CSV table of C-alpha atoms in Angstrom, one decimal:
chain,number,residue,atom,x,y,z
A,1,MET,CA,71.7,151.4,50.8
A,2,LEU,CA,73.9,149.1,48.8
A,3,ALA,CA,75.8,152.1,47.4
A,4,LEU,CA,76.4,153.4,51.0
A,5,LEU,CA,77.5,149.9,52.0
A,6,TRP,CA,79.8,149.7,49.0
A,7,LYS,CA,81.3,153.1,49.9
A,8,ASP,CA,82.2,151.9,53.3
A,9,LEU,CA,83.6,148.7,52.0
A,10,LEU,CA,85.6,150.4,49.3
A,11,LEU,CA,87.1,152.9,51.7
A,12,GLU,CA,88.2,149.9,53.9
A,13,PHE,CA,89.6,147.9,51.0
A,14,ARG,CA,91.7,150.9,49.9
A,15,THR,CA,93.2,151.5,53.3
A,16,LYS,CA,92.7,148.2,55.2
A,17,GLU,CA,93.1,150.2,58.4
A,18,ARG,CA,90.1,149.0,60.3
A,19,ILE,CA,90.4,145.3,59.5
A,20,SER,CA,94.1,145.1,60.2
A,21,SER,CA,93.9,147.0,63.4
A,22,LEU,CA,90.9,145.0,64.5
A,23,PHE,CA,92.6,141.7,63.7
A,24,VAL,CA,95.8,142.5,65.6
A,25,LEU,CA,93.9,143.8,68.6
A,26,SER,CA,91.6,140.8,68.9
A,27,LEU,CA,94.6,138.5,68.5
A,28,LEU,CA,96.3,140.4,71.3
A,29,ILE,CA,93.3,140.1,73.6
A,30,VAL,CA,93.2,136.4,73.0
A,31,LEU,CA,96.9,136.2,73.9
A,32,VAL,CA,96.4,138.2,77.1
A,33,PHE,CA,93.7,135.6,78.1
A,34,VAL,CA,96.1,132.8,77.3
A,35,PHE,CA,98.8,134.3,79.5
A,36,ALA,CA,96.4,135.3,82.3
A,37,LEU,CA,94.5,132.0,82.5
A,38,SER,CA,97.1,129.4,81.5
A,39,PRO,CA,95.0,127.1,79.3
A,40,GLN,CA,96.5,124.0,80.9
A,41,GLN,CA,94.6,124.7,84.1
A,42,ILE,CA,91.4,126.4,82.9
A,43,ARG,CA,89.7,124.9,79.9
A,44,GLY,CA,86.2,124.1,78.8
A,45,PRO,CA,83.8,125.3,76.2
A,46,GLU,CA,81.8,127.5,78.6
A,47,ILE,CA,84.8,129.6,79.5
A,48,GLU,CA,85.9,129.6,75.9
A,49,ALA,CA,82.5,131.0,74.8
A,50,ALA,CA,82.8,133.8,77.3
A,51,LEU,CA,86.4,134.6,76.3
A,52,LEU,CA,85.5,134.7,72.7
A,53,TRP,CA,82.7,137.2,73.3
A,54,VAL,CA,84.8,139.4,75.6
A,55,THR,CA,87.4,139.5,72.8
A,56,LEU,CA,84.8,140.3,70.2
A,57,VAL,CA,83.1,143.0,72.3
A,58,PHE,CA,86.4,144.9,72.9
A,59,ALA,CA,87.5,144.6,69.3
A,60,GLY,CA,84.0,145.5,68.1
A,61,MET,CA,84.1,148.6,70.3
A,62,LEU,CA,87.3,149.8,68.5
A,63,SER,CA,85.6,149.1,65.2
A,64,LEU,CA,82.6,151.2,66.2
A,65,GLN,CA,84.8,154.0,67.4
A,66,ARG,CA,86.0,154.3,63.8
A,67,ALA,CA,82.7,153.8,62.1
A,68,PHE,CA,81.7,157.4,62.0
A,69,LEU,CA,85.1,159.0,62.6
A,70,LEU,CA,86.2,159.5,59.0
A,71,GLU,CA,82.9,161.0,57.9
A,72,GLN,CA,82.7,163.2,61.0
A,73,GLU,CA,86.2,164.6,60.5
A,74,ARG,CA,85.8,165.5,56.9
A,75,GLY,CA,82.2,166.8,57.3
A,76,CYS,CA,81.1,164.2,54.9
A,77,PHE,CA,78.3,163.0,57.1
A,78,SER,CA,76.4,166.3,56.8
A,79,GLY,CA,76.7,165.8,53.1
A,80,LEU,CA,75.1,162.4,53.4
A,81,LEU,CA,72.3,163.9,55.5
A,82,LEU,CA,71.6,166.5,52.8
A,83,THR,CA,70.9,163.7,50.2
A,84,PRO,CA,67.4,162.4,50.1
A,85,ILE,CA,68.4,159.2,51.9
A,86,GLU,CA,66.3,158.0,54.8
A,87,PRO,CA,68.3,158.1,58.1
A,88,GLY,CA,67.1,154.6,58.7
A,89,THR,CA,68.7,153.4,55.5
A,90,LEU,CA,71.9,155.1,56.5
A,91,PHE,CA,71.8,153.3,59.8
A,92,LEU,CA,71.3,149.9,58.1
A,93,ALA,CA,74.2,150.5,55.8
A,94,LYS,CA,76.5,151.5,58.6
A,95,MET,CA,75.4,148.5,60.7
A,96,LEU,CA,75.9,146.1,57.8
A,97,SER,CA,79.4,147.3,57.1
A,98,ASN,CA,80.2,146.9,60.7
A,99,VAL,CA,78.8,143.4,60.8
A,100,LEU,CA,80.9,142.5,57.7
A,101,PHE,CA,84.1,143.8,59.2
A,102,LEU,CA,83.5,142.0,62.5
A,103,LEU,CA,82.6,138.8,60.7
A,104,LEU,CA,85.8,138.9,58.6
A,105,VAL,CA,87.8,139.2,61.8
A,106,GLU,CA,85.8,136.5,63.6
A,107,VAL,CA,86.4,134.0,60.8
A,108,ILE,CA,90.1,134.1,61.6
A,109,VAL,CA,90.2,134.9,65.3
A,110,ALA,CA,87.5,132.4,66.5
A,111,PRO,CA,89.3,129.2,65.3
A,112,LEU,CA,92.6,130.6,66.5
A,113,SER,CA,91.2,131.3,69.9
A,114,LEU,CA,89.6,127.8,70.1
A,115,ALA,CA,92.8,126.2,69.0
A,116,PHE,CA,94.9,128.2,71.6
A,117,PHE,CA,92.5,127.0,74.4
A,118,GLY,CA,92.5,123.4,73.2
A,119,VAL,CA,88.7,123.3,72.6
A,120,PRO,CA,87.8,120.7,70.0
A,121,PHE,CA,85.9,122.5,67.4
A,122,THR,CA,85.7,120.4,64.3
A,123,ARG,CA,82.0,119.5,64.9
A,124,SER,CA,80.9,123.0,65.7
A,125,LEU,CA,82.7,124.7,62.8
A,126,ILE,CA,79.6,124.9,60.7
A,127,VAL,CA,77.1,126.1,63.3
A,128,LEU,CA,79.5,128.3,65.3
A,129,PRO,CA,79.3,131.1,62.6
A,130,VAL,CA,75.5,131.2,63.1
A,131,GLY,CA,75.9,132.0,66.7
A,132,LEU,CA,78.6,134.5,66.1
A,133,LEU,CA,76.6,136.1,63.3
A,134,LEU,CA,73.5,136.6,65.4
A,135,GLY,CA,75.5,138.1,68.3
A,136,THR,CA,77.3,140.4,66.0
A,137,VAL,CA,74.2,141.7,64.4
A,138,GLY,CA,72.7,142.7,67.7
A,139,PHE,CA,76.0,144.2,68.9
A,140,SER,CA,76.4,146.2,65.7
A,141,ALA,CA,72.8,147.5,65.7
A,142,LEU,CA,73.1,148.9,69.2
A,143,GLY,CA,76.7,149.8,68.7
A,144,THR,CA,76.1,151.8,65.5
A,145,LEU,CA,73.4,153.8,67.2
A,146,PHE,CA,75.6,154.8,70.1
A,147,ALA,CA,78.7,155.2,68.0
A,148,ALA,CA,76.8,157.9,66.1
A,149,ILE,CA,76.1,159.6,69.4
A,150,ALA,CA,79.5,159.2,70.9
A,151,VAL,CA,81.4,160.5,67.9
A,152,ARG,CA,79.7,163.9,68.2
A,153,THR,CA,80.5,164.3,71.9
A,154,ARG,CA,83.7,165.4,73.6
A,155,ALA,CA,84.6,162.4,75.7
A,156,ARG,CA,83.8,159.9,72.9
A,157,GLU,CA,86.4,157.2,73.8
A,158,VAL,CA,85.0,156.8,77.3
A,159,LEU,CA,81.3,157.4,76.5
A,160,LEU,CA,80.8,154.7,73.9
A,161,PRO,CA,81.7,151.7,76.1
A,162,VAL,CA,80.0,153.3,79.1
A,163,MET,CA,76.7,153.7,77.2
A,164,LEU,CA,76.9,150.5,75.2
A,165,LEU,CA,78.0,147.9,77.7
A,166,PRO,CA,75.1,148.0,80.1
A,167,LEU,CA,72.6,147.9,77.3
A,168,LEU,CA,74.4,145.0,75.7
A,169,VAL,CA,74.2,142.8,78.9
A,170,PRO,CA,71.0,140.9,77.9
A,171,LEU,CA,72.3,140.3,74.4
A,172,LEU,CA,75.7,139.1,75.6
A,173,ILE,CA,74.2,136.7,78.1
A,174,ALA,CA,72.2,135.1,75.3
A,175,ALA,CA,75.1,135.1,72.8
A,176,VAL,CA,77.5,133.4,75.3
A,177,LYS,CA,74.8,130.8,76.1
A,178,VAL,CA,74.2,130.0,72.4
A,179,THR,CA,78.0,129.9,71.7
A,180,SER,CA,78.7,127.7,74.7
A,181,ALA,CA,75.9,125.3,73.7
A,182,VAL,CA,77.4,125.1,70.2
A,183,LEU,CA,80.8,124.4,71.6
A,184,THR,CA,79.7,121.7,74.0
A,185,GLY,CA,77.7,120.0,71.2
A,186,GLU,CA,74.4,120.4,73.0
A,187,ASP,CA,71.2,121.4,71.2
A,188,TRP,CA,71.9,125.1,70.4
A,189,THR,CA,68.5,125.9,68.9
A,190,GLY,CA,66.8,126.0,72.3
A,191,VAL,CA,65.3,128.9,74.2
A,192,TRP,CA,68.5,131.0,74.2
A,193,PHE,CA,68.7,130.9,70.4
A,194,ARG,CA,65.2,132.3,70.1
A,195,VAL,CA,65.9,134.9,72.8
A,196,LEU,CA,69.1,136.0,70.9
A,197,LEU,CA,67.1,136.2,67.6
A,198,SER,CA,64.4,138.3,69.1
A,199,PHE,CA,67.0,140.6,70.8
A,200,ASP,CA,68.6,141.1,67.3
A,201,ILE,CA,65.3,142.0,65.8
A,202,ILE,CA,64.4,144.4,68.6
A,203,PHE,CA,67.8,146.2,68.5
A,204,VAL,CA,67.8,146.5,64.7
A,205,VAL,CA,64.3,147.9,64.6
A,206,THR,CA,64.9,150.3,67.5
A,207,GLY,CA,68.1,151.6,65.9
A,208,TRP,CA,66.4,151.9,62.5
A,209,LEU,CA,63.5,153.9,64.0
A,210,ILE,CA,65.4,156.2,66.4
A,211,PHE,CA,68.5,156.9,64.2
A,212,SER,CA,66.8,159.9,62.6
A,213,GLN,CA,66.6,161.6,66.0
A,214,VAL,CA,70.3,161.1,66.5
A,215,VAL,CA,71.5,162.6,63.2
A,216,ARG,CA,69.0,165.4,63.0
A,217,GLU,CA,71.0,168.7,63.0
B,1,MET,CA,51.5,173.5,86.9
B,2,LYS,CA,51.1,176.6,89.2
B,3,ARG,CA,49.0,174.7,91.6
B,4,PHE,CA,51.4,171.8,91.7
B,5,ALA,CA,54.2,174.3,92.4
B,6,SER,CA,52.5,175.7,95.4
B,7,PHE,CA,51.6,172.3,96.6
B,8,ALA,CA,55.2,171.1,96.1
B,9,ASP,CA,56.6,174.1,97.9
B,10,ASN,CA,54.3,174.3,100.8
B,11,VAL,CA,52.7,171.0,101.5
B,12,LEU,CA,55.0,168.3,100.1
B,13,PRO,CA,58.0,168.9,102.5
B,14,TRP,CA,55.7,168.6,105.6
B,15,LEU,CA,53.9,165.6,104.1
B,16,THR,CA,57.2,163.9,103.5
B,17,LEU,CA,58.3,164.7,107.0
B,18,ALA,CA,55.1,163.4,108.5
B,19,THR,CA,54.9,160.2,106.5
B,20,MET,CA,58.6,159.5,107.0
B,21,ILE,CA,58.2,159.8,110.8
B,22,ALA,CA,55.2,157.6,110.7
B,23,ALA,CA,57.1,155.1,108.6
B,24,LEU,CA,60.0,155.0,110.9
B,25,ALA,CA,57.8,154.6,113.9
B,26,MET,CA,55.9,151.8,112.3
B,27,VAL,CA,59.0,150.0,111.1
B,28,PHE,CA,60.7,150.2,114.5
B,29,LEU,CA,57.8,150.2,117.0
B,30,TYR,CA,54.7,148.8,115.5
B,31,VAL,CA,55.4,146.0,113.1
B,32,PRO,CA,56.2,142.5,114.6
B,33,ASN,CA,59.4,140.7,113.9
B,34,GLU,CA,59.4,138.3,111.0
B,35,ARG,CA,59.4,134.8,112.3
B,36,VAL,CA,62.4,133.4,110.4
B,37,GLN,CA,64.6,136.3,109.6
B,38,GLY,CA,64.0,138.4,112.8
B,39,LEU,CA,65.1,141.9,113.2
B,40,VAL,CA,67.0,142.2,109.9
B,41,GLN,CA,63.8,141.8,107.9
B,42,ARG,CA,62.7,145.4,108.9
B,43,ILE,CA,65.1,146.8,106.3
B,44,PHE,CA,62.7,145.4,103.7
B,45,TYR,CA,60.3,148.3,104.4
B,46,PHE,CA,62.9,150.7,103.0
B,47,HIS,CA,64.3,148.3,100.4
B,48,LEU,CA,61.1,147.6,98.4
B,49,PRO,CA,59.8,151.2,98.2
B,50,SER,CA,63.2,152.3,97.0
B,51,ALA,CA,63.2,149.7,94.3
B,52,TRP,CA,59.8,150.9,93.2
B,53,ASN,CA,61.1,154.4,93.1
B,54,THR,CA,64.1,153.3,91.0
B,55,PHE,CA,61.7,151.9,88.4
B,56,LEU,CA,59.4,154.9,88.7
B,57,GLY,CA,62.5,157.2,88.0
B,58,PHE,CA,63.3,155.1,85.0
B,59,PHE,CA,59.9,155.3,83.5
B,60,ILE,CA,59.8,159.1,84.1
B,61,VAL,CA,63.1,159.4,82.3
B,62,ALA,CA,61.8,157.4,79.4
B,63,GLY,CA,58.4,159.2,79.2
B,64,ALA,CA,60.0,162.6,79.5
B,65,SER,CA,62.7,161.7,76.9
B,66,ALA,CA,60.0,160.6,74.4
B,67,SER,CA,58.1,163.7,75.0
B,68,TYR,CA,61.3,165.8,74.5
B,69,LEU,CA,62.1,164.0,71.2
B,70,TRP,CA,58.6,164.5,69.8
B,71,GLN,CA,57.7,167.9,71.1
B,72,GLY,CA,61.0,169.4,72.1
B,73,SER,CA,59.9,171.1,75.3
B,74,ARG,CA,62.7,172.2,77.5
B,75,PHE,CA,60.7,171.2,80.5
B,76,ALA,CA,60.6,167.5,79.5
B,77,ASP,CA,64.4,167.5,79.1
B,78,LEU,CA,64.9,168.9,82.6
B,79,LEU,CA,62.4,166.5,84.0
B,80,ALA,CA,64.3,163.6,82.4
B,81,GLN,CA,67.6,164.8,83.9
B,82,ALA,CA,66.1,165.4,87.4
B,83,ALA,CA,64.4,162.0,87.4
B,84,ALA,CA,67.6,160.2,86.3
B,85,GLU,CA,69.5,161.8,89.2
B,86,VAL,CA,66.9,161.1,91.8
B,87,GLY,CA,66.4,157.6,90.4
B,88,MET,CA,70.1,157.0,90.7
B,89,VAL,CA,70.0,157.9,94.4
B,90,PHE,CA,67.2,155.3,95.1
B,91,CYS,CA,68.9,152.7,92.9
B,92,THR,CA,72.0,153.1,95.2
B,93,ILE,CA,69.8,152.8,98.3
B,94,VAL,CA,68.3,149.6,96.9
B,95,LEU,CA,71.7,148.1,96.4
B,96,VAL,CA,73.1,149.1,99.8
B,97,THR,CA,70.0,148.1,101.8
B,98,GLY,CA,69.8,144.8,99.9
B,99,SER,CA,73.5,144.1,100.6
B,100,ILE,CA,73.0,144.8,104.3
B,101,TRP,CA,70.1,142.4,104.4
B,102,ALA,CA,71.8,139.7,102.3
B,103,ARG,CA,74.9,139.4,104.6
B,104,PRO,CA,73.0,137.9,107.6
B,105,ILE,CA,70.3,136.1,105.6
B,106,TRP,CA,72.2,134.7,102.6
B,107,GLY,CA,75.6,134.8,104.2
B,108,VAL,CA,77.2,136.9,101.5
B,109,TRP,CA,77.2,140.6,100.6
B,110,TRP,CA,76.5,139.9,97.0
B,111,THR,CA,75.3,137.1,94.8
B,112,TRP,CA,74.3,136.9,91.1
B,113,ASP,CA,70.6,136.5,91.6
B,114,PRO,CA,68.5,137.7,88.7
B,115,ARG,CA,67.1,140.7,90.4
B,116,LEU,CA,70.4,141.8,91.9
B,117,THR,CA,71.9,141.5,88.4
B,118,MET,CA,69.1,143.5,87.0
B,119,VAL,CA,69.4,146.3,89.5
B,120,VAL,CA,73.1,146.6,89.1
B,121,VAL,CA,72.8,146.8,85.4
B,122,LEU,CA,70.1,149.4,85.8
B,123,TRP,CA,72.5,151.3,88.0
B,124,THR,CA,75.1,151.3,85.2
B,125,ILE,CA,72.6,152.5,82.7
B,126,TYR,CA,71.7,155.4,85.0
B,127,ALA,CA,75.4,156.1,85.4
B,128,ALA,CA,75.9,156.1,81.7
B,129,TYR,CA,73.0,158.5,81.3
B,130,LEU,CA,74.4,160.9,83.9
B,131,LEU,CA,77.9,160.6,82.5
B,132,LEU,CA,76.7,161.5,79.1
B,133,ARG,CA,75.0,164.6,80.6
B,134,HIS,CA,78.0,165.7,82.5
B,135,LEU,CA,80.9,164.8,80.2
B,136,ALA,CA,79.4,165.8,76.9
B,137,GLY,CA,78.3,169.3,77.8
B,138,ASP,CA,74.9,170.9,77.9
B,139,THR,CA,73.7,171.6,74.4
B,140,GLU,CA,70.5,170.8,72.6
B,141,GLN,CA,72.2,168.0,70.7
B,142,ILE,CA,73.4,166.3,73.9
B,143,ALA,CA,69.9,166.6,75.4
B,144,ARG,CA,68.6,164.7,72.4
B,145,TYR,CA,71.3,162.0,72.7
B,146,ALA,CA,70.4,161.6,76.4
B,147,ALA,CA,66.8,161.2,75.4
B,148,VAL,CA,67.7,158.4,72.9
B,149,LEU,CA,69.7,156.7,75.7
B,150,GLY,CA,66.8,157.1,78.1
B,151,ILE,CA,64.4,155.5,75.7
B,152,VAL,CA,66.7,152.6,74.7
B,153,GLY,CA,67.5,152.1,78.3
B,154,VAL,CA,63.9,151.5,79.2
B,155,LEU,CA,63.4,149.3,76.2
B,156,ASP,CA,66.3,147.3,77.6
B,157,ILE,CA,64.6,146.6,80.9
B,158,PRO,CA,62.2,143.8,79.6
B,159,LEU,CA,65.0,142.2,77.7
B,160,LEU,CA,67.2,142.3,80.7
B,161,HIS,CA,64.3,140.8,82.7
B,162,ILE,CA,64.0,137.9,80.2
B,163,ALA,CA,67.7,137.3,80.1
B,164,VAL,CA,68.3,137.2,83.8
B,165,ARG,CA,65.1,135.3,84.5
B,166,LEU,CA,66.4,132.4,82.6
B,167,TRP,CA,69.1,132.0,85.2
B,168,ARG,CA,68.0,130.6,88.5
B,169,GLY,CA,66.8,132.9,91.2
B,170,ILE,CA,66.9,132.8,95.0
B,171,HIS,CA,65.2,136.2,95.6
B,172,PRO,CA,62.5,135.9,98.3
B,173,LYS,CA,59.0,136.2,97.0
B,174,VAL,CA,56.4,137.8,99.2
B,175,ASP,CA,53.2,135.9,99.1
B,176,LYS,CA,51.5,136.3,102.4
B,177,MET,CA,52.0,139.2,104.8
B,178,ALA,CA,50.6,139.9,108.2
B,179,PRO,CA,48.2,142.9,108.2
B,180,GLU,CA,50.6,144.9,110.3
B,181,MET,CA,53.4,144.3,107.8
B,182,MET,CA,51.1,145.3,105.0
B,183,TRP,CA,50.2,148.6,106.6
B,184,THR,CA,53.8,149.3,107.4
B,185,LEU,CA,54.8,148.6,103.8
B,186,LEU,CA,52.0,150.9,102.6
B,187,VAL,CA,53.0,153.8,104.8
B,188,CYS,CA,56.7,153.3,103.9
B,189,THR,CA,55.8,153.3,100.2
B,190,ALA,CA,53.8,156.5,100.7
B,191,ALA,CA,56.7,158.1,102.5
B,192,PHE,CA,59.2,157.2,99.9
B,193,LEU,CA,56.9,158.3,97.1
B,194,CYS,CA,56.6,161.7,98.8
B,195,LEU,CA,60.3,161.9,99.2
B,196,PHE,CA,60.8,161.0,95.6
B,197,THR,CA,58.4,163.6,94.4
B,198,TRP,CA,59.9,166.3,96.6
B,199,MET,CA,63.5,165.5,95.6
B,200,LEU,CA,62.4,165.5,92.0
B,201,TRP,CA,60.7,168.8,92.4
B,202,LEU,CA,63.7,170.4,94.1
B,203,ARG,CA,66.1,169.2,91.5
B,204,LEU,CA,63.8,170.3,88.7
B,205,ARG,CA,63.4,173.8,90.1
B,206,ASN,CA,67.1,173.9,90.6
B,207,LEU,CA,67.8,173.0,87.0
B,208,SER,CA,65.4,175.4,85.6
B,209,LEU,CA,66.8,178.2,87.8
B,210,ARG,CA,70.2,177.4,86.5
B,211,GLU,CA,68.8,177.6,83.0
B,212,GLU,CA,67.4,181.0,83.7
B,213,ILE,CA,70.7,182.3,85.1
B,214,VAL,CA,72.6,181.1,82.0
B,215,ALA,CA,70.0,182.9,79.8
B,216,LEU,CA,70.2,186.1,81.9
B,217,ARG,CA,74.0,186.1,81.8
B,218,ARG,CA,73.9,185.7,78.0
B,219,GLN,CA,71.5,188.6,77.8
B,220,ALA,CA,73.6,190.7,80.0
B,221,LEU,CA,76.7,189.9,78.0
B,222,ALA,CA,74.9,190.8,74.8
B,223,THR,CA,73.8,194.2,76.0
B,224,THR,CA,77.1,195.3,77.4
């Protein structure tokens, strides 16, 4: 699994395509929000938490679109399936590489977005990554599963968000609640935190179990 | 299967007709007005059975999907597709009737009550399932993807339930009903269940006939 993960990371470090496009895209989304909402009038940690997650979801969608594209185009994925690797392991590696890419982007974009909207964040700087990480894990788990499906269909650009977004609703509600609790300085380890954690576990296990059905040829 | 087919072709349409007429008569003539909400409350007798049918459709999709993934029978795949389409119809009915009811009672067409949120998200999951079926083509691979989506979709229901329950809800809870209301609801549920089964059957037969035609055409092309 580590080798698979390393392969994805190495590919990325050689080209830096995914990270750079992700970074620019999420920055642009933040800017669109800034112009659309004019931060002088609308501010507040709750809104900021929602904006942050909308940004991450759309940027993450782009990242997922590319997750299987390279392998699919070159027929490399069939090669991977021929090796005696469990499909579940393949899934975990793909998911982890996606989590890492998104986290790298979040580390830069989240403080920028907070700063643009004038949300005081010095206190929450240590715990905020925890909330983001938990949300990202669930997002990537479900996302990797459906990206693998969407990449082998014709209308893949439309189908991925259409399939993924409704299923993500419960996770997103929980992620926004945890993030907003972190930003307002409330107790963030409450019920939403546990809900988010259990959603993560459910999504990862589901993906891990069912992935073999998706890639079977 | 044979016996069910003859039942579904000969008896079920008439059964649906009879129960539906009885349900309409009971809703409009028999059952008394609800004390607080008045006339508008009668839409509830169509609303609730439709909601049950929505969930029934969902569970049939999930069950058929699981059976398709494990045993690979073509019938299960067609059943999942038919159930998704019929379920979508009832899901839309739930949203529309609920909206008509909410306008005079709550004063708004729409509000973000947990159950409303839940049904609208279910509607989008159904929509995604049907879009996958229609946009991606009709191959064995797509059938398997749709099955995965059907299973994950149903797994999502309890999570959705937890997430939206933690918000505050204003949905009316039924705790005590007059016996007339109870009977009306029962007949309506039976009528809608018959309607659901009949629609499911028609669509299923339709799909398998289409399947047959495609196979025959392929055969004809191969021989010429």
